[in-house]
PDB file of C-alpha atoms in Angstrom:
ATOM      1  CA  MET L   1     -19.526   4.599  28.658  1.00  0.00           C
ATOM      2  CA  PRO L   2     -19.084   3.163  24.744  1.00  0.00           C
ATOM      3  CA  ARG L   3     -15.427   1.724  24.373  1.00  0.00           C
ATOM      4  CA  ARG L   4     -12.789   3.532  22.556  1.00  0.00           C
ATOM      5  CA  ARG L   5     -11.843   1.216  18.905  1.00  0.00           C
ATOM      6  CA  VAL L   6      -8.624   0.460  18.413  1.00  0.00           C
ATOM      7  CA  SER L   7      -7.490   0.179  15.027  1.00  0.00           C
ATOM      8  CA  THR L   8      -5.613  -2.899  14.204  1.00  0.00           C
ATOM      9  CA  ILE L   9      -4.071  -1.798  10.814  1.00  0.00           C
ATOM     10  CA  ALA L  10      -1.053  -0.033  12.566  1.00  0.00           C
ATOM     11  CA  ALA L  11       2.500   0.130  11.274  1.00  0.00           C
ATOM     12  CA  ALA L  12       4.889  -1.302  12.587  1.00  0.00           C
ATOM     13  CA  PRO L  13       6.535   0.409  15.577  1.00  0.00           C
ATOM     14  CA  ALA L  14       8.592   3.748  15.044  1.00  0.00           C
ATOM     15  CA  GLU L  15       6.432   3.897  11.642  1.00  0.00           C
ATOM     16  CA  PRO L  16       4.222   6.226  10.863  1.00  0.00           C
ATOM     17  CA  VAL L  17       0.627   4.801  10.092  1.00  0.00           C
ATOM     18  CA  PRO L  18      -0.197   5.321   6.374  1.00  0.00           C
ATOM     19  CA  GLN L  19      -3.146   6.794   5.024  1.00  0.00           C
ATOM     20  CA  VAL L  20      -3.528   5.250   1.699  1.00  0.00           C
ATOM     21  CA  LEU L  21      -1.095   2.064   0.864  1.00  0.00           C
ATOM     22  CA  ALA L  22       0.268   2.718  -2.816  1.00  0.00           C
ATOM     23  CA  MET L  23      -0.943   0.227  -5.258  1.00  0.00           C
ATOM     24  CA  ALA L  24       1.452  -0.842  -7.950  1.00  0.00           C
ATOM     25  CA  PRO L  25       0.079  -1.257 -11.502  1.00  0.00           C
ATOM     26  CA  ALA L  26      -1.553  -5.118 -12.490  1.00  0.00           C
ATOM     27  CA  ALA L  27      -4.342  -7.209 -14.385  1.00  0.00           C
ATOM     28  CA  GLY L  28      -7.423  -6.055 -12.296  1.00  0.00           C
ATOM     29  CA  LEU L  29      -8.686  -4.273  -9.023  1.00  0.00           C
ATOM     30  CA  ALA L  30      -8.537  -7.347  -7.033  1.00  0.00           C
ATOM     31  CA  GLU L  31      -4.395  -8.516  -8.241  1.00  0.00           C
ATOM     32  CA  ARG L  32      -4.008  -5.237  -7.671  1.00  0.00           C
ATOM     33  CA  ALA L  33      -4.773  -4.639  -3.985  1.00  0.00           C
ATOM     34  CA  ALA L  34      -3.373  -8.163  -3.018  1.00  0.00           C
ATOM     35  CA  GLU L  35      -0.345  -6.923  -4.867  1.00  0.00           C
ATOM     36  CA  ALA L  36      -0.314  -3.478  -2.666  1.00  0.00           C
ATOM     37  CA  ILE L  37      -0.888  -5.677   0.779  1.00  0.00           C
ATOM     38  CA  VAL L  38       2.042  -7.713  -0.090  1.00  0.00           C
ATOM     39  CA  LEU L  39       3.661  -4.575  -0.827  1.00  0.00           C
ATOM     40  CA  GLY L  40       2.783  -3.412   1.961  1.00  0.00           C
ATOM     41  CA  VAL L  41       4.670  -5.885   4.518  1.00  0.00           C
ATOM     42  CA  ALA L  42       7.319  -5.922   2.521  1.00  0.00           C
ATOM     43  CA  SER L  43       8.019  -2.009   3.194  1.00  0.00           C
ATOM     44  CA  GLY L  44       7.263  -2.547   7.162  1.00  0.00           C
ATOM     45  CA  ALA L  45       3.992  -0.432   6.524  1.00  0.00           C
ATOM     46  CA  LEU L  46       2.144  -4.098   7.339  1.00  0.00           C
ATOM     47  CA  GLN L  47       2.981  -6.799   9.850  1.00  0.00           C
ATOM     48  CA  PRO L  48       3.611 -10.413   9.689  1.00  0.00           C
ATOM     49  CA  GLY L  49       1.012 -12.053  12.523  1.00  0.00           C
ATOM     50  CA  GLN L  50      -1.404  -8.437  12.282  1.00  0.00           C
ATOM     51  CA  ARG L  51      -4.966  -9.065  12.029  1.00  0.00           C
ATOM     52  CA  LEU L  52      -6.401  -7.188   8.570  1.00  0.00           C
ATOM     53  CA  VAL L  53     -10.009  -5.668   8.796  1.00  0.00           C
ATOM     54  CA  GLU L  54     -11.628  -5.347   5.943  1.00  0.00           C
ATOM     55  CA  VAL L  55     -12.918  -2.400   6.617  1.00  0.00           C
ATOM     56  CA  GLU L  56      -9.983  -0.401   7.441  1.00  0.00           C
ATOM     57  CA  LEU L  57      -7.844  -2.328   4.240  1.00  0.00           C
ATOM     58  CA  ALA L  58     -10.709  -0.615   2.450  1.00  0.00           C
ATOM     59  CA  ARG L  59      -9.998   2.239   3.682  1.00  0.00           C
ATOM     60  CA  LEU L  60      -6.122   2.350   3.017  1.00  0.00           C
ATOM     61  CA  LEU L  61      -6.412   0.794  -0.702  1.00  0.00           C
ATOM     62  CA  GLN L  62      -9.058   3.253  -1.215  1.00  0.00           C
ATOM     63  CA  MET L  63     -11.486   0.957  -2.853  1.00  0.00           C
ATOM     64  CA  SER L  64     -14.754  -0.977  -2.130  1.00  0.00           C
ATOM     65  CA  ARG L  65     -14.755  -4.258   0.329  1.00  0.00           C
ATOM     66  CA  VAL L  66     -15.732  -6.249  -3.254  1.00  0.00           C
ATOM     67  CA  PRO L  67     -12.141  -6.776  -4.698  1.00  0.00           C
ATOM     68  CA  LEU L  68     -10.822  -6.660  -1.892  1.00  0.00           C
ATOM     69  CA  ARG L  69     -12.073  -9.928  -0.469  1.00  0.00           C
ATOM     70  CA  GLU L  70     -11.665 -11.389  -3.802  1.00  0.00           C
ATOM     71  CA  ALA L  71      -7.585 -10.173  -3.086  1.00  0.00           C
ATOM     72  CA  LEU L  72      -7.758 -11.547   0.707  1.00  0.00           C
ATOM     73  CA  LYS L  73      -8.877 -15.119  -1.215  1.00  0.00           C
ATOM     74  CA  ILE L  74      -6.253 -14.681  -3.843  1.00  0.00           C
ATOM     75  CA  LEU L  75      -2.950 -13.508  -1.086  1.00  0.00           C
ATOM     76  CA  GLU L  76      -4.726 -17.238   1.543  1.00  0.00           C
ATOM     77  CA  ALA L  77      -5.063 -19.104  -1.536  1.00  0.00           C
ATOM     78  CA  GLN L  78      -1.115 -18.130  -2.159  1.00  0.00           C
ATOM     79  CA  GLY L  79       0.038 -18.680   1.612  1.00  0.00           C
ATOM     80  CA  ILE L  80       0.574 -15.161   2.293  1.00  0.00           C
ATOM     81  CA  VAL L  81      -2.450 -14.648   4.658  1.00  0.00           C
ATOM     82  CA  GLU L  82      -4.257 -16.743   6.952  1.00  0.00           C
ATOM     83  CA  SER L  83      -7.879 -16.802   7.774  1.00  0.00           C
ATOM     84  CA  THR L  84      -9.220 -18.520  10.992  1.00  0.00           C
ATOM     85  CA  PRO L  85     -12.764 -19.213  12.147  1.00  0.00           C
ATOM     86  CA  HIS L  86     -13.227 -17.002  15.406  1.00  0.00           C
ATOM     87  CA  ARG L  87      -9.889 -14.922  14.740  1.00  0.00           C
ATOM     88  CA  GLY L  88     -10.403 -13.470  11.735  1.00  0.00           C
ATOM     89  CA  THR L  89      -7.104 -12.812   8.585  1.00  0.00           C
ATOM     90  CA  HIS L  90      -4.222 -13.003   9.396  1.00  0.00           C
ATOM     91  CA  ILE L  91      -0.739 -11.659   7.643  1.00  0.00           C
ATOM     92  CA  ALA L  92       1.334 -15.212   7.547  1.00  0.00           C
ATOM     93  CA  THR L  93       4.266 -15.134   9.930  1.00  0.00           C
ATOM     94  CA  PHE L  94       7.131 -15.146   7.948  1.00  0.00           C
ATOM     95  CA  ASP L  95      10.040 -16.588  10.710  1.00  0.00           C
ATOM     96  CA  GLU L  96      13.071 -18.618   9.914  1.00  0.00           C
ATOM     97  CA  ALA L  97      11.437 -21.957   9.252  1.00  0.00           C
ATOM     98  CA  ARG L  98       9.273 -20.092   6.376  1.00  0.00           C
ATOM     99  CA  ILE L  99      11.969 -18.052   4.565  1.00  0.00           C
ATOM    100  CA  ASP L 100      13.908 -21.384   4.348  1.00  0.00           C
ATOM    101  CA  GLU L 101      10.940 -22.934   2.968  1.00  0.00           C
ATOM    102  CA  ILE L 102      10.341 -20.156   0.156  1.00  0.00           C
ATOM    103  CA  CYS L 103      14.197 -20.343  -0.345  1.00  0.00           C
ATOM    104  CA  GLU L 104      13.864 -24.204  -1.108  1.00  0.00           C
ATOM    105  CA  ALA L 105      10.704 -24.055  -3.159  1.00  0.00           C
ATOM    106  CA  ARG L 106      12.500 -20.976  -4.791  1.00  0.00           C
ATOM    107  CA  LEU L 107      15.760 -22.926  -5.789  1.00  0.00           C
ATOM    108  CA  ALA L 108      14.341 -26.087  -7.160  1.00  0.00           C
ATOM    109  CA  LEU L 109      12.071 -23.802  -9.663  1.00  0.00           C
ATOM    110  CA  GLU L 110      14.855 -21.743 -10.801  1.00  0.00           C
ATOM    111  CA  LYS L 111      16.996 -24.381 -11.774  1.00  0.00           C
ATOM    112  CA  ILE L 112      14.367 -25.896 -13.935  1.00  0.00           C
ATOM    113  CA  ALA L 113      13.916 -22.189 -15.709  1.00  0.00           C
ATOM    114  CA  MET L 114      17.565 -21.360 -15.728  1.00  0.00           C
ATOM    115  CA  ARG L 115      18.601 -24.259 -18.095  1.00  0.00           C
ATOM    116  CA  GLY L 116      15.528 -23.974 -20.254  1.00  0.00           C
ATOM    117  CA  ALA L 117      16.599 -19.836 -20.855  1.00  0.00           C
ATOM    118  CA  MET L 118      20.335 -20.692 -20.995  1.00  0.00           C
ATOM    119  CA  ALA L 119      19.553 -22.877 -23.858  1.00  0.00           C
ATOM    120  CA  ALA L 120      17.343 -19.966 -25.264  1.00  0.00           C
ATOM    121  CA  TYR L 121      20.082 -17.341 -24.333  1.00  0.00           C
ATOM    122  CA  ARG L 122      22.085 -19.513 -26.592  1.00  0.00           C
ATOM    123  CA  ARG L 123      19.710 -20.148 -29.442  1.00  0.00           C
ATOM    124  CA  GLU L 124      18.991 -16.855 -29.650  1.00  0.00           C
ATOM    125  CA  PRO L 125      21.413 -14.152 -27.894  1.00  0.00           C
ATOM    126  CA  PRO L 126      19.578 -11.365 -28.374  1.00  0.00           C
ATOM    127  CA  LEU L 127      17.023 -11.538 -25.989  1.00  0.00           C
ATOM    128  CA  LEU L 128      18.885 -11.491 -23.440  1.00  0.00           C
ATOM    129  CA  ALA L 129      18.842  -7.673 -24.042  1.00  0.00           C
ATOM    130  CA  ARG L 130      15.488  -8.007 -21.795  1.00  0.00           C
ATOM    131  CA  LEU L 131      17.406  -8.580 -19.136  1.00  0.00           C
ATOM    132  CA  ASP L 132      19.862  -6.159 -19.572  1.00  0.00           C
ATOM    133  CA  ARG L 133      17.037  -3.309 -19.500  1.00  0.00           C
ATOM    134  CA  ILE L 134      16.506  -5.253 -16.067  1.00  0.00           C
ATOM    135  CA  MET L 135      19.623  -4.784 -14.545  1.00  0.00           C
ATOM    136  CA  ALA L 136      20.118  -1.418 -15.553  1.00  0.00           C
ATOM    137  CA  ALA L 137      16.941   0.079 -14.106  1.00  0.00           C
ATOM    138  CA  MET L 138      18.411  -2.447 -10.904  1.00  0.00           C
ATOM    139  CA  GLU L 139      21.562  -0.263 -11.572  1.00  0.00           C
ATOM    140  CA  ARG L 140      19.435   3.344 -11.530  1.00  0.00           C
ATOM    141  CA  ALA L 141      17.594   1.774  -8.219  1.00  0.00           C
ATOM    142  CA  ALA L 142      20.676   0.751  -6.352  1.00  0.00           C
ATOM    143  CA  SER L 143      22.558   4.158  -7.085  1.00  0.00           C
ATOM    144  CA  HIS L 144      19.684   5.582  -5.079  1.00  0.00           C
ATOM    145  CA  LEU L 145      18.861   3.084  -2.071  1.00  0.00           C
ATOM    146  CA  GLU L 146      15.174   3.049  -3.401  1.00  0.00           C
ATOM    147  CA  TRP L 147      14.639  -1.446  -2.114  1.00  0.00           C
ATOM    148  CA  ILE L 148      11.481  -1.300  -2.856  1.00  0.00           C
ATOM    149  CA  GLU L 149      12.493  -0.410  -6.472  1.00  0.00           C
ATOM    150  CA  ILE L 150      15.594  -3.079  -6.004  1.00  0.00           C
ATOM    151  CA  SER L 151      13.205  -5.526  -5.246  1.00  0.00           C
ATOM    152  CA  ARG L 152      10.953  -4.829  -7.578  1.00  0.00           C
ATOM    153  CA  ALA L 153      13.691  -5.295 -10.417  1.00  0.00           C
ATOM    154  CA  ASP L 154      15.274  -8.347  -8.458  1.00  0.00           C
ATOM    155  CA  LEU L 155      11.956 -10.350  -9.603  1.00  0.00           C
ATOM    156  CA  ASP L 156      11.548  -8.771 -12.797  1.00  0.00           C
ATOM    157  CA  PHE L 157      15.324 -10.062 -13.525  1.00  0.00           C
ATOM    158  CA  HIS L 158      13.734 -13.747 -12.397  1.00  0.00           C
ATOM    159  CA  ARG L 159      10.642 -13.378 -14.056  1.00  0.00           C
ATOM    160  CA  GLU L 160      12.229 -12.166 -17.063  1.00  0.00           C
ATOM    161  CA  ILE L 161      14.325 -15.649 -17.010  1.00  0.00           C
ATOM    162  CA  CYS L 162      11.392 -17.566 -15.918  1.00  0.00           C
ATOM    163  CA  ARG L 163       9.475 -16.184 -19.242  1.00  0.00           C
ATOM    164  CA  ALA L 164      12.732 -17.088 -20.752  1.00  0.00           C
ATOM    165  CA  SER L 165      12.519 -20.405 -19.945  1.00  0.00           C
ATOM    166  CA  GLY L 166       9.514 -21.006 -22.366  1.00  0.00           C
ATOM    167  CA  ASN L 167       7.958 -23.399 -19.147  1.00  0.00           C
ATOM    168  CA  ALA L 168       3.962 -21.645 -18.568  1.00  0.00           C
ATOM    169  CA  ILE L 169       3.740 -23.833 -15.311  1.00  0.00           C
ATOM    170  CA  VAL L 170       7.388 -22.536 -13.711  1.00  0.00           C
ATOM    171  CA  GLN L 171       6.366 -18.966 -14.614  1.00  0.00           C
ATOM    172  CA  LYS L 172       2.332 -19.971 -13.237  1.00  0.00           C
ATOM    173  CA  LEU L 173       4.835 -20.989 -10.421  1.00  0.00           C
ATOM    174  CA  TRP L 174       7.247 -18.404 -10.300  1.00  0.00           C
ATOM    175  CA  ASP L 175       4.416 -15.229 -10.047  1.00  0.00           C
ATOM    176  CA  ALA L 176       2.650 -17.346  -6.617  1.00  0.00           C
ATOM    177  CA  LEU L 177       6.167 -17.687  -5.284  1.00  0.00           C
ATOM    178  CA  ALA L 178       7.296 -13.967  -6.004  1.00  0.00           C
ATOM    179  CA  ARG L 179       4.654 -12.357  -3.040  1.00  0.00           C
ATOM    180  CA  HIS L 180       6.973 -14.512  -1.072  1.00  0.00           C
ATOM    181  CA  VAL L 181      10.474 -13.606  -2.235  1.00  0.00           C
ATOM    182  CA  LEU L 182       9.652  -9.979  -2.076  1.00  0.00           C
ATOM    183  CA  ILE L 183       8.304 -10.025   1.366  1.00  0.00           C
ATOM    184  CA  VAL L 184      11.515 -12.175   2.054  1.00  0.00           C
ATOM    185  CA  PHE L 185      14.075  -9.378   0.582  1.00  0.00           C
ATOM    186  CA  GLY L 186      11.959  -6.932   3.310  1.00  0.00           C
ATOM    187  CA  LYS L 187      13.377  -8.985   5.610  1.00  0.00           C
ATOM    188  CA  GLU L 188      17.256  -7.859   4.572  1.00  0.00           C
ATOM    189  CA  ILE L 189      19.236  -5.244   6.339  1.00  0.00           C
ATOM    190  CA  ARG L 190      20.739  -3.840   3.744  1.00  0.00           C
ATOM    191  CA  SER L 191      23.353  -1.210   2.968  1.00  0.00           C
ATOM    192  CA  GLU L 192      24.708   1.009   0.167  1.00  0.00           C
ATOM    193  CA  ARG L 193      27.207  -2.467  -0.200  1.00  0.00           C
ATOM    194  CA  ASP L 194      24.513  -4.737  -0.615  1.00  0.00           C
ATOM    195  CA  ALA L 195      22.630  -2.573  -3.199  1.00  0.00           C
ATOM    196  CA  LYS L 196      25.930  -3.033  -5.358  1.00  0.00           C
ATOM    197  CA  ALA L 197      26.689  -6.483  -4.451  1.00  0.00           C
ATOM    198  CA  ILE L 198      23.205  -7.382  -5.338  1.00  0.00           C
ATOM    199  CA  VAL L 199      23.508  -6.095  -9.432  1.00  0.00           C
ATOM    200  CA  ALA L 200      27.057  -7.838  -8.904  1.00  0.00           C
ATOM    201  CA  GLN L 201      25.074 -10.905  -8.275  1.00  0.00           C
ATOM    202  CA  HIS L 202      22.886 -10.402 -11.244  1.00  0.00           C
ATOM    203  CA  LYS L 203      25.433  -9.854 -13.427  1.00  0.00           C
ATOM    204  CA  ARG L 204      27.419 -13.012 -12.726  1.00  0.00           C
ATOM    205  CA  LEU L 205      23.707 -14.565 -13.055  1.00  0.00           C
ATOM    206  CA  ARG L 206      23.226 -12.823 -16.772  1.00  0.00           C
ATOM    207  CA  ASP L 207      27.035 -13.330 -17.556  1.00  0.00           C
ATOM    208  CA  ILE L 208      26.748 -17.300 -16.584  1.00  0.00           C
ATOM    209  CA  LEU L 209      23.734 -17.728 -18.360  1.00  0.00           C
ATOM    210  CA  ALA L 210      24.698 -15.541 -21.501  1.00  0.00           C
ATOM    211  CA  ALA L 211      28.123 -18.266 -21.917  1.00  0.00           C
ATOM    212  CA  GLY L 212      26.182 -21.488 -21.343  1.00  0.00           C
ATOM    213  CA  ARG L 213      27.725 -22.018 -18.446  1.00  0.00           C
ATOM    214  CA  LEU L 214      25.779 -24.855 -17.218  1.00  0.00           C
ATOM    215  CA  ASP L 215      28.932 -26.094 -15.246  1.00  0.00           C
ATOM    216  CA  ALA L 216      28.813 -22.544 -12.776  1.00  0.00           C
ATOM    217  CA  LEU L 217      25.168 -22.186 -12.745  1.00  0.00           C
ATOM    218  CA  ASP L 218      24.148 -24.605  -9.740  1.00  0.00           C
ATOM    219  CA  ASP L 219      26.372 -22.794  -7.574  1.00  0.00           C
ATOM    220  CA  GLU L 220      26.167 -19.058  -8.415  1.00  0.00           C
ATOM    221  CA  LEU L 221      22.447 -19.908  -8.126  1.00  0.00           C
ATOM    222  CA  ASP L 222      22.386 -21.535  -4.296  1.00  0.00           C
ATOM    223  CA  GLN L 223      24.661 -18.882  -3.260  1.00  0.00           C
ATOM    224  CA  HIS L 224      22.595 -16.272  -5.062  1.00  0.00           C
ATOM    225  CA  ILE L 225      19.177 -17.349  -3.423  1.00  0.00           C
ATOM    226  CA  HIS L 226      20.169 -18.182  -0.147  1.00  0.00           C
ATOM    227  CA  ARG L 227      21.983 -15.249   0.562  1.00  0.00           C
ATOM    228  CA  LEU L 228      19.552 -14.737   3.535  1.00  0.00           C
ATOM    229  CA  GLN L 229      20.342 -17.429   5.166  1.00  0.00           C
ATOM    230  CA  ARG L 230      24.333 -17.224   5.167  1.00  0.00           C
ATOM    231  CA  ARG L 231      24.239 -13.289   6.215  1.00  0.00           C
ATOM    232  CA  LYS L 232      22.124 -15.075   9.362  1.00  0.00           C
ATOM    233  CA  GLY L 233      24.277 -17.636   9.750  1.00  0.00           C
ATOM    234  CA  ARG L 234      22.286 -20.521   8.671  1.00  0.00           C
ATOM    235  CA  ALA L 235      23.592 -21.930   5.278  1.00  0.00           C
ATOM    236  CA  ARG L 236      22.398 -25.139   4.385  1.00  0.00           C
TER     237      ARG L 236
END
């Protein structure tokens, strides 16, 4: 009797198996697929450590295997997935040690971005309107507890600060790191109070940048980025 084939693209326990993985707008089919896989991990539809089988993933993404393979190469280069001989491709494990590394890298990168952006906002205050528009979207998502949209607005807020800094290298590094950060966001235990707190944290950062308060920046940024560790009692 032939063996029954078992799917290796199972969703998280107690979650329905997705029929497709939603693809966010992005430049290029491979990049769109990469973003969809990251969103799948962040939402729990795909699990850290899970093996990715190309034929099944292509079906979920509703695309051919050629751009999918390119997407997996992109994510492997960024450390989101790992390929091992004779074991295939797996989503990386986002354990506590990995989360600590992501937060430390993010803190170092954003300190550079924030200082550059602060100077830009002092020179051109109208640039702050871009942050305000993002915060308005964050508040709308928070009012409905739409966590993926809150997370996207969170990343857009910090991406805009990197853009405002004028540092092209920081912008490129942030774009790669942002995918790790989105997955970390998905591991947070969240409530209505958390949604309000996230909006308030970003408002404080915005106001510090607008006022040019360099003395308050480092402490606020540390509190902001290490919030997940602090909630688990692992603050540094």
